[in-house]
XYZ file of C-alpha atoms in Angstrom:
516
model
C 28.422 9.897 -18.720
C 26.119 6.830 -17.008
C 22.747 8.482 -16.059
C 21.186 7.192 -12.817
C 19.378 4.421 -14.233
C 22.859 2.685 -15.076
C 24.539 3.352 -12.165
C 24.632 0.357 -9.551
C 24.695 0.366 -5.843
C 26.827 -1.122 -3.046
C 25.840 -3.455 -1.714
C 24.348 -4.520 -4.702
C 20.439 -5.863 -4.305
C 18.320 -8.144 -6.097
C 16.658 -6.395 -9.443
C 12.974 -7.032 -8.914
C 11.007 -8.677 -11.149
C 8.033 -8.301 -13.034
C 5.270 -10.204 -11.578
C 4.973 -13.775 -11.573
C 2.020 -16.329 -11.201
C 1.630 -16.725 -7.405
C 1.842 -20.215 -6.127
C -0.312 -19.232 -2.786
C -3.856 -18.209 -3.071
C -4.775 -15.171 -1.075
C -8.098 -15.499 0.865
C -8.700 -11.354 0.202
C -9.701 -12.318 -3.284
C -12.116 -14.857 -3.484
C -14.648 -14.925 -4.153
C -13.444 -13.172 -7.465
C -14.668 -9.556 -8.691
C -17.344 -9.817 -11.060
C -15.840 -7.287 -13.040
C -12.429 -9.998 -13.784
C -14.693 -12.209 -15.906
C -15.722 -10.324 -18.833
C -12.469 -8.445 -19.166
C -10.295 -10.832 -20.132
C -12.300 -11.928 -23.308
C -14.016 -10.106 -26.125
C -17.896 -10.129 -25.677
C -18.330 -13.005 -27.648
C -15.772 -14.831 -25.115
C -13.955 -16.151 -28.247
C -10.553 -14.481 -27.674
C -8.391 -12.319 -25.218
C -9.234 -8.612 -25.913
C -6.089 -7.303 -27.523
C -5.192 -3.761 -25.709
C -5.998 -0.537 -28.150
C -3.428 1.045 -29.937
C -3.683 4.319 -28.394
C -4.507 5.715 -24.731
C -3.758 8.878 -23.547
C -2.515 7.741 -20.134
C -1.432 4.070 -19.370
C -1.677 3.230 -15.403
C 1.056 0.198 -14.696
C -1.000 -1.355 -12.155
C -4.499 -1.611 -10.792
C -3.957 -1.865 -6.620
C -5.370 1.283 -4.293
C -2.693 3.356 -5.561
C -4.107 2.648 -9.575
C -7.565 2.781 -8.545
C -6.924 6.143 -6.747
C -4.965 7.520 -9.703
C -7.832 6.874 -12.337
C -10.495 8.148 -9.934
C -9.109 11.238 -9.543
C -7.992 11.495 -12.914
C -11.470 10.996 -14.465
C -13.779 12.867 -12.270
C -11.315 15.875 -12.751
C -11.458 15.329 -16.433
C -15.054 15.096 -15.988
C -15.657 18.594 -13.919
C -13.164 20.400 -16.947
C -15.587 19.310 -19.641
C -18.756 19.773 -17.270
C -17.257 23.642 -16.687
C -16.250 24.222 -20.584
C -12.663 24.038 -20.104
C -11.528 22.959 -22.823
C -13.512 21.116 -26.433
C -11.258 18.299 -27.120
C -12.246 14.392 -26.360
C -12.506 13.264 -22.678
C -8.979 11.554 -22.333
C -8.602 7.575 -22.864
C -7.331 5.981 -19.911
C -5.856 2.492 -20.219
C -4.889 -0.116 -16.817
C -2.672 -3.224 -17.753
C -2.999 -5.358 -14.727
C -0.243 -8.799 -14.399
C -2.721 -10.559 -12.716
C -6.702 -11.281 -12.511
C -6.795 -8.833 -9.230
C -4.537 -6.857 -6.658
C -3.504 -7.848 -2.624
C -6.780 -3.673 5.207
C -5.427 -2.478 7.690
C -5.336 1.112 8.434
C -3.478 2.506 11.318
C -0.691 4.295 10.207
C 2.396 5.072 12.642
C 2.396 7.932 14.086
C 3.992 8.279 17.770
C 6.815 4.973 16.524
C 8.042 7.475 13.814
C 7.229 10.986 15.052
C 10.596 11.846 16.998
C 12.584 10.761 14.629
C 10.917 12.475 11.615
C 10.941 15.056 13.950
C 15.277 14.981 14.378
C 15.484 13.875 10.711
C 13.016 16.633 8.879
C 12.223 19.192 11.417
C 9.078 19.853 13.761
C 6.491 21.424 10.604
C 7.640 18.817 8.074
C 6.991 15.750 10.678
C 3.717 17.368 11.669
C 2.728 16.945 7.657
C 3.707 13.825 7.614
C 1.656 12.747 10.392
C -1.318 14.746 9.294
C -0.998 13.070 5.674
C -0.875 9.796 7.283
C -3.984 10.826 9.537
C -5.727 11.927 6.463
C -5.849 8.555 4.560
C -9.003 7.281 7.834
C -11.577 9.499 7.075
C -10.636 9.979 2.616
C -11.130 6.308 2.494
C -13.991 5.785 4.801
C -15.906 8.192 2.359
C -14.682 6.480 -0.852
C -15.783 3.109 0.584
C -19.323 4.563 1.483
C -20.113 5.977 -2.345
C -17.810 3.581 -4.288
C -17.580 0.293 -2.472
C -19.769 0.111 0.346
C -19.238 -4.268 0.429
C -15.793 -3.699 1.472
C -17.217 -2.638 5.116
C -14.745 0.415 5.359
C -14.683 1.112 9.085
C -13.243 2.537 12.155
C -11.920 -0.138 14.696
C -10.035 0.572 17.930
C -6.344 -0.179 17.059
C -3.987 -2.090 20.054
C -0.676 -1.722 19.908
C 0.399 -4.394 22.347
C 3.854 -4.883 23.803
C 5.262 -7.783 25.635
C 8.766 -6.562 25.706
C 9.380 -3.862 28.835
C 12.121 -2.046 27.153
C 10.353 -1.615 23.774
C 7.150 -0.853 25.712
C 8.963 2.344 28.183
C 10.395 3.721 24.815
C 6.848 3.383 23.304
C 5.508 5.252 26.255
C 8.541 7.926 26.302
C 7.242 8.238 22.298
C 3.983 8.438 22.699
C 4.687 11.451 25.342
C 6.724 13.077 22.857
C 4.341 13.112 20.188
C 0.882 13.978 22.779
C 3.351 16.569 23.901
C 3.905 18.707 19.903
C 0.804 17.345 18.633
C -2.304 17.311 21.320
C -5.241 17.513 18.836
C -3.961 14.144 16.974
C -2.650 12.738 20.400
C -5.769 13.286 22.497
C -7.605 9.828 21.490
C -4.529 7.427 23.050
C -4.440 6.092 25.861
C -2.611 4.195 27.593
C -3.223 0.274 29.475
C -0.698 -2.146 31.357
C -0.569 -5.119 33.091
C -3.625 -6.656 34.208
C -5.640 -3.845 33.340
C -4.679 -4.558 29.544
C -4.287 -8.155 29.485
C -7.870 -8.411 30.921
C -9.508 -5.628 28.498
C -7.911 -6.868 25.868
C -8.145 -10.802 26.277
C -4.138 -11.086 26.043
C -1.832 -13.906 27.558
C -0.018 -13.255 30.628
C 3.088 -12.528 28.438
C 1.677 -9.089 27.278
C 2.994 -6.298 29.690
C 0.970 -3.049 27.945
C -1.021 -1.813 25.188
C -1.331 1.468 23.738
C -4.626 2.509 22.161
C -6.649 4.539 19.432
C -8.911 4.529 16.726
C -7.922 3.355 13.126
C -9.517 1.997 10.355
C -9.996 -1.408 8.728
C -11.006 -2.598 5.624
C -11.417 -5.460 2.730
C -9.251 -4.136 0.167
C -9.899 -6.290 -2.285
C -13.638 -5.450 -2.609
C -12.248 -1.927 -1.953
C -10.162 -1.292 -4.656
C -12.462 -3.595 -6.909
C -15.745 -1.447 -5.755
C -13.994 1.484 -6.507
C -12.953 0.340 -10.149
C -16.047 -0.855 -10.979
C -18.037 2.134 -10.458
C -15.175 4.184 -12.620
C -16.090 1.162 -15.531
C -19.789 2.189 -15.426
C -19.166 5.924 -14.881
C -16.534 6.057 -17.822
C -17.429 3.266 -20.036
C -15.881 5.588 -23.215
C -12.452 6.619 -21.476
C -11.659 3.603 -19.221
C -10.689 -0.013 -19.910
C -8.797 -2.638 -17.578
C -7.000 -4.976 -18.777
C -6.223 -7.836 -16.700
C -3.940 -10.714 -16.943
C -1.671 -8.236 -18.967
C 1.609 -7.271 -17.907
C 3.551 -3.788 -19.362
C 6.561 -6.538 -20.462
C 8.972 -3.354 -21.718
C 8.705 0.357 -22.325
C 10.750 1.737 -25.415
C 10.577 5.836 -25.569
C 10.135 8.257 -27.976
C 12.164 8.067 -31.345
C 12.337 10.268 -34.897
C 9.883 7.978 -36.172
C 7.655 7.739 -33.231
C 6.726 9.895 -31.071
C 5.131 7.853 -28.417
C 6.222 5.691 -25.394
C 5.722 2.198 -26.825
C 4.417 -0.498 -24.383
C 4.656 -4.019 -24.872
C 1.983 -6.480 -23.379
C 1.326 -9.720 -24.605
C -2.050 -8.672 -26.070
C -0.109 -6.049 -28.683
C 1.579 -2.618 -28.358
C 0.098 -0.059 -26.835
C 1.075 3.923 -27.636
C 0.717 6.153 -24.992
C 1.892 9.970 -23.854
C 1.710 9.416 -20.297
C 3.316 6.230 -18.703
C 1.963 5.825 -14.723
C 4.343 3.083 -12.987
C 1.971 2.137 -10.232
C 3.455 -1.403 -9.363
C 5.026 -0.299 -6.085
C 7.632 -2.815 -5.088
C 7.890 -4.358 -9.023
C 8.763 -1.145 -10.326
C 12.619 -1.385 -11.018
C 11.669 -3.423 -13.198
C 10.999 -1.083 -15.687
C 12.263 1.574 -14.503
C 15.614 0.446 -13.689
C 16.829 3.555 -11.993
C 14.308 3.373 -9.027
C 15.478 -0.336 -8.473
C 18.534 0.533 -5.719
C 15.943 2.358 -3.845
C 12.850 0.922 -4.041
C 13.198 -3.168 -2.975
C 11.009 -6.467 -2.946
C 9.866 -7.836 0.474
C 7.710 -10.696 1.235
C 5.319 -11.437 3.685
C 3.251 -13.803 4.750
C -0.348 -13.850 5.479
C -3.388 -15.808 6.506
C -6.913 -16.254 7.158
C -7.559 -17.841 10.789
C -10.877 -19.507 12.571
C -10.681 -17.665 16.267
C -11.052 -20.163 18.855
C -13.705 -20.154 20.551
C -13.535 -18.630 23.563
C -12.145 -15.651 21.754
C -14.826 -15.437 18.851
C -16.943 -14.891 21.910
C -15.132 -12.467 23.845
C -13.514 -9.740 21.442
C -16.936 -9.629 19.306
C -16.647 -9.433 15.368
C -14.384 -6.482 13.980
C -13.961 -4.371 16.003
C -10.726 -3.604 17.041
C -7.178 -4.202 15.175
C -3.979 -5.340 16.575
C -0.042 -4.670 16.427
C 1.599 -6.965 18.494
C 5.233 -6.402 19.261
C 7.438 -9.150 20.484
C 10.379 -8.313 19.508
C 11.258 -5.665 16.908
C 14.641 -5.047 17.048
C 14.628 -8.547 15.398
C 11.236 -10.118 13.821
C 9.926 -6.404 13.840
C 6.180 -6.739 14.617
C 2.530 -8.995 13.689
C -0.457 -7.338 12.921
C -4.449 -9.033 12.895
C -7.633 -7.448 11.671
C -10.779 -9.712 11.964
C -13.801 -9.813 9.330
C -17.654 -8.800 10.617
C -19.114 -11.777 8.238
C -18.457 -15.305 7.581
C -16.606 -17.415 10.305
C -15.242 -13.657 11.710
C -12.299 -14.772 10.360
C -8.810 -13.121 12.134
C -6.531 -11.811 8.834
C -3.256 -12.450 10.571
C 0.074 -11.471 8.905
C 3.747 -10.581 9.748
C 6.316 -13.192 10.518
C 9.048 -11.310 8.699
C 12.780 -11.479 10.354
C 15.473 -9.488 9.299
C 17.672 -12.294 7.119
C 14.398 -12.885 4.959
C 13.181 -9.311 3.738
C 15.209 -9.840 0.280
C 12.917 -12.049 -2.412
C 15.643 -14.661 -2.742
C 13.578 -18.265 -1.964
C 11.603 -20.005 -4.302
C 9.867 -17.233 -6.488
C 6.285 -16.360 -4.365
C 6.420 -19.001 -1.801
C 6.463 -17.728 1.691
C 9.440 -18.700 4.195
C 8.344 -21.724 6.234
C 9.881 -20.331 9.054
C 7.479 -17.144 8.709
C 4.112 -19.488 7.762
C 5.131 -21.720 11.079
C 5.374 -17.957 13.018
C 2.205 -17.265 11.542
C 0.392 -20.145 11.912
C 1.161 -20.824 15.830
C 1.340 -17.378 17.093
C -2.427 -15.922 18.058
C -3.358 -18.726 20.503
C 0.046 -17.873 22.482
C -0.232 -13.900 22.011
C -3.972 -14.121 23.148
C -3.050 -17.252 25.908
C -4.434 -20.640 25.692
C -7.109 -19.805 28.225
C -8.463 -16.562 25.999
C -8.223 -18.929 22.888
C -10.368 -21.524 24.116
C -10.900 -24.770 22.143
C -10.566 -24.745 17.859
C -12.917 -23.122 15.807
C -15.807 -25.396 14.726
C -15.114 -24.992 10.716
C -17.454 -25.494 8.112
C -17.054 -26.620 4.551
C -17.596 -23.759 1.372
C -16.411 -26.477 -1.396
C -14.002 -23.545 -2.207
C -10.844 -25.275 -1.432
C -9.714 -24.140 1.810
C -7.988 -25.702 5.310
C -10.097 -27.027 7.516
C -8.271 -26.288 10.760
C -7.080 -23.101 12.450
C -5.440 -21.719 9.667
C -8.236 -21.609 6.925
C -5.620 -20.164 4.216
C -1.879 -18.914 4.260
C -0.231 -17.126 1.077
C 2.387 -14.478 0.503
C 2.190 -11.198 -0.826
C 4.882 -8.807 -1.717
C 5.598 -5.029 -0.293
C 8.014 -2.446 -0.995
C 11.157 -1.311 0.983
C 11.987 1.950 0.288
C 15.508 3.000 0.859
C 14.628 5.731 3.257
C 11.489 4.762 3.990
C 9.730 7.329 2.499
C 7.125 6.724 -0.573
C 8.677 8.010 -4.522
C 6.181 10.542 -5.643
C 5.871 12.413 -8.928
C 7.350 12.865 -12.298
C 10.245 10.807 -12.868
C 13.662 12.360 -14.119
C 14.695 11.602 -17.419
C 18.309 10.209 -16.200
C 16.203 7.592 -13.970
C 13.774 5.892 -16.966
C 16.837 6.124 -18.855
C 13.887 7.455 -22.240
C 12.952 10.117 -23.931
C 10.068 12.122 -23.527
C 7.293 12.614 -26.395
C 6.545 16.091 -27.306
C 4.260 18.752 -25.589
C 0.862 18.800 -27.506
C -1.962 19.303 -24.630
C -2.582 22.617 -23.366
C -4.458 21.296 -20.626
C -2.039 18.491 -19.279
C 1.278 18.271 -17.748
C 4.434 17.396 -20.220
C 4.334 14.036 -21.291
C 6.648 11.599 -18.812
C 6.863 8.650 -16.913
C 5.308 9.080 -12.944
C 5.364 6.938 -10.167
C 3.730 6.281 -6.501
C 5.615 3.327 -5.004
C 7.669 2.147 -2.128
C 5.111 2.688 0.684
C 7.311 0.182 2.746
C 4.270 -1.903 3.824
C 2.119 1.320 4.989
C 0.225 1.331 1.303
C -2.941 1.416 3.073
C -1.891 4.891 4.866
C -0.019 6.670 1.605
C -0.946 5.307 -1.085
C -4.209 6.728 -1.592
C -3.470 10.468 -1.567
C 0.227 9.596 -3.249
C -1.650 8.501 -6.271
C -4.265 11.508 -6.170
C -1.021 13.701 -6.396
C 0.217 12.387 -9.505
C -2.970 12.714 -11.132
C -3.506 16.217 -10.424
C -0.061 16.250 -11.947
C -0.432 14.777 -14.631
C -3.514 16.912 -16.289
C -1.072 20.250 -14.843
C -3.489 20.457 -11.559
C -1.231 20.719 -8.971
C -0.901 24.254 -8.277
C -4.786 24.764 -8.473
C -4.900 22.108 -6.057
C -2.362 22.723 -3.959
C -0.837 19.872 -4.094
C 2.358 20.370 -2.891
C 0.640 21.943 0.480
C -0.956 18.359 1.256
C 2.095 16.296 -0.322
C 4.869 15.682 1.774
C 7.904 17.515 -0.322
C 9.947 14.571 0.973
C 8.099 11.784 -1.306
C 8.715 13.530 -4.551
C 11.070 12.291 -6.772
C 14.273 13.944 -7.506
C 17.575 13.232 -8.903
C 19.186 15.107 -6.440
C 17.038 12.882 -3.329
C 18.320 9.188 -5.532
C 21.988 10.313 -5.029
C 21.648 11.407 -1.128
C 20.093 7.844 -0.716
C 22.710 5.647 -2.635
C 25.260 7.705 -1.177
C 23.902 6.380 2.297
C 23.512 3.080 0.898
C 27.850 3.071 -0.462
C 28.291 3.987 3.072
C 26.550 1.039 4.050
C 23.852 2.870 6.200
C 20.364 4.044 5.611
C 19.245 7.586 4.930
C 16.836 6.989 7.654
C 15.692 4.340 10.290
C 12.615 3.563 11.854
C 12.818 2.511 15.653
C 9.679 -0.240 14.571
C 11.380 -1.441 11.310
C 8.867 -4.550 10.400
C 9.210 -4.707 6.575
């Protein structure tokens, strides 16, 4: 009998990867972390540090979902052995990271999606999902304040702007739906068109209506890189990050050993707990999550304003969805930095015959970059735009024209479009599990917090706090399970309802604004 991990799906789809050296630079992540540099080396700087042999827990990844995981994991383990819990060692924690750093913009759906989740899950469970989504402003706001206060973790008015009518009357008939069930959450739109919103907004003639609230915005590189390095100096005995170190293969348990075995090109690495935080790359070792959780790329950039817009729309604070047509390219979305030359972080460009990783390993699609590249002046009119950017020179490499720097970056798709949360079945890893020896922690097992389907920055977060509660045996204390979603968790029954949709050649679930 084939467990799940062997069986294939129809269509079939590309197995993805682990991840490669990216030809494209990504303007997020320079300048580099200070914490990347002495990593990679022993003190002396004579070597690569070679990973222990031994960690308790291994995270597979070190984006906002690892970071979250290891925070939570910590500080818990922290509070047991601050209350007397329990008189063993603080538990090792070890991150293996492919590259020298991970990737904000954080406005999660909520009227696009809520009918639908609504005829799909039922009134209470689309409710939680909304509220979960909602939850991931204010959680990160805080974390950025104590943990990473340079990554300027804010609250910006978010646009949704429209310049299709049809797409904009369903996008009022949803947002009437949703004020309607939920008024609290609802209370803060509001709705602008025409004139009104072309001339509050500083939007070409082409725009026909925007739709309003507040979000939240963010650097997440200096985000997620804040946050880990306060965990380094908080938990310099339990917590080590190894970058430039890909998990190459996983072999489980055997008579002889009892441990998951990791292979990284810096040695083997024993562990209990395995934490496969590598959201669209993890199929690729876990082989039974690949039919459902699928590579997309995107492209990005880093743009000078022109300058009648730098001086019109001020420095940060709003965000933008712009919707030109979704049924086919989906949507663009542009968040602007408060430092600097206000840079606008621009990305999207993503059409339905490119969301499978099929070109040239890490490049982006021309036709995207040229999408990219051309679109603001024409989505915020010529007249709005004004003339070029003055740029300036920062001997750091980049363009000197409108578009300062343009790279691609990879995102899940998940297979209906909800996040994988929790434990992972046995018949999915295809391994065995080590034995039970902790008390105080879950079974040993492989977990996993992936395929966020290009809304990381609004589940990810509280995904990855679920599986750490989880994984030290938390979860009912916690009450997890009241917060989580029950639709994200992981189950062998939820893989087979989605590849039977997928044999049928349909999905399990559709999203009216589809942009990933």
């Amino acid at each position: 009998m084939r467990t799940l991990s062997q069986q294939s799906p129809s269509p079939p789809v590309p197995t993805p990867g682990l991840p490669i050296a990216e030809p494209t630079r990504s303007f997020w992540t320079y300048p580099p972390s200070a914490i990347l540099a002495h990593l990679v080396q022993e003190p002396d700087g004579s070597q690569c540090a070679a990973v222990p042999e031994y960690a308790d827990v291994v995270v597979i990844g070190s984006g906002i979902s690892g970071a979250s995981f290891v925070r939570t994991l910590l500080n818990a383990d922290q509070q047991r052995v601050n209350k007397g819990e329990h008189e063993h060692k603080r538990l090792s924690v070890v991150m293996l990271e492919a590259h020298d750093a991970n990737g904000g913009h954080i406005n999660p759906p909520l009227y696009h999606d809520y009918e639908e989740l609504k005829n799909t899950l039922g009134l209470r469970a689309a409710q939680h999902i909304i509220r979960f989504r909602l939850a991931h402003l204010e959680i990160q706001r805080r974390v950025g304040e104590t943990d990473a206060p340079d990554a300027d973790c804010r609250e910006v008015e978010a646009v949704d702007v429209y310049y299709d009518e049809e797409t904009l009357e369903e996008a009022k008939r949803l947002l009437k739906v949703y004020k309607r069930d939920m008024p609290v959450e609802g209370q803060q739109y509001e709705c602008v068109v025409k004139e009104a919103a072309r001339k509050r907004y500083h939007l070409s003639e082409y725009a026909l209506g925007c739709i309003a609230t507040r979000a939240g915005a963010v650097h997440p590189y200096r985000f997620v890189t804040g946050v880990l390095t306060r965990l380094l100096e908080d938990h310099p005995n339990q917590f080590s990050l190894h970058t430039n170190t890909p998990c190459m293969s996983i072999m489980g348990p055997s008579e002889n050993e009892p441990f998951y075995i990791l292979q990284t090109p810096r040695g083997r690495l024993k562990t209990k707990h395995v934490v496969h935080l590598t959201n669209s790359h993890v199929g690729a070792l876990v082989p039974g999550l690949a039919p459902v959780v699928t590579q997309a790329r995107e492209t990005m950039s880093a743009q000078r304003p022109g300058r009648e817009l730098r001086a019109k729309m001020g420095a940060g604070v709003r965000s933008y969805v712009f919707y030109d047509d979704p049924v086919y390219k989906g949507f663009d979305y542009l968040t602007q930095l408060r430092s600097g030359e206000y840079e606008l972080m621009f990305g999207g460009g993503l059409e339905e015959g490119s969301i499978r990783c099929t070109r040239m390993p890490g490049m982006y699609d021309l036709h995207s970059a040229t999408h990219v590249s051309g679109a603001l002046a024409v989505y915020f009119g010529a007249e709005n735009w004004g003339a070029e950017g003055a740029s300036s020179v920062d001997g750091r490499g980049w363009a000197a024209g409108r578009v300062k720097a343009l790279w691609s970056g990879e995102l899940s798709e998940s297979a209906d479009g909800f996040p994988w949360v929790g434990r992972i079945p046995v018949s999915v890893t295809g391994r065995g599990r080590p034995p039970k020896v902790d008390k105080e922690m879950a079974s040993p097992g492989e977990w996993v917090a992936a395929g966020y389907s290009g809304e990381g920055m609004v589940h990810a977060w509280l995904c990855a706090r679920a599986v750490a509660l989880m994984v030290l045996g938390m979860e009912v204390g916690q009450s997890v399970r009241e917060w989580l979603p029950a639709r994200f968790l992981v189950s062998e029954t939820r893989l087979r309802q989605v590849q039977a949709c997928q044999r049928q050649g349909r999905r399990s679930r559709a999203n009216v604004y589809r942009s990933r």
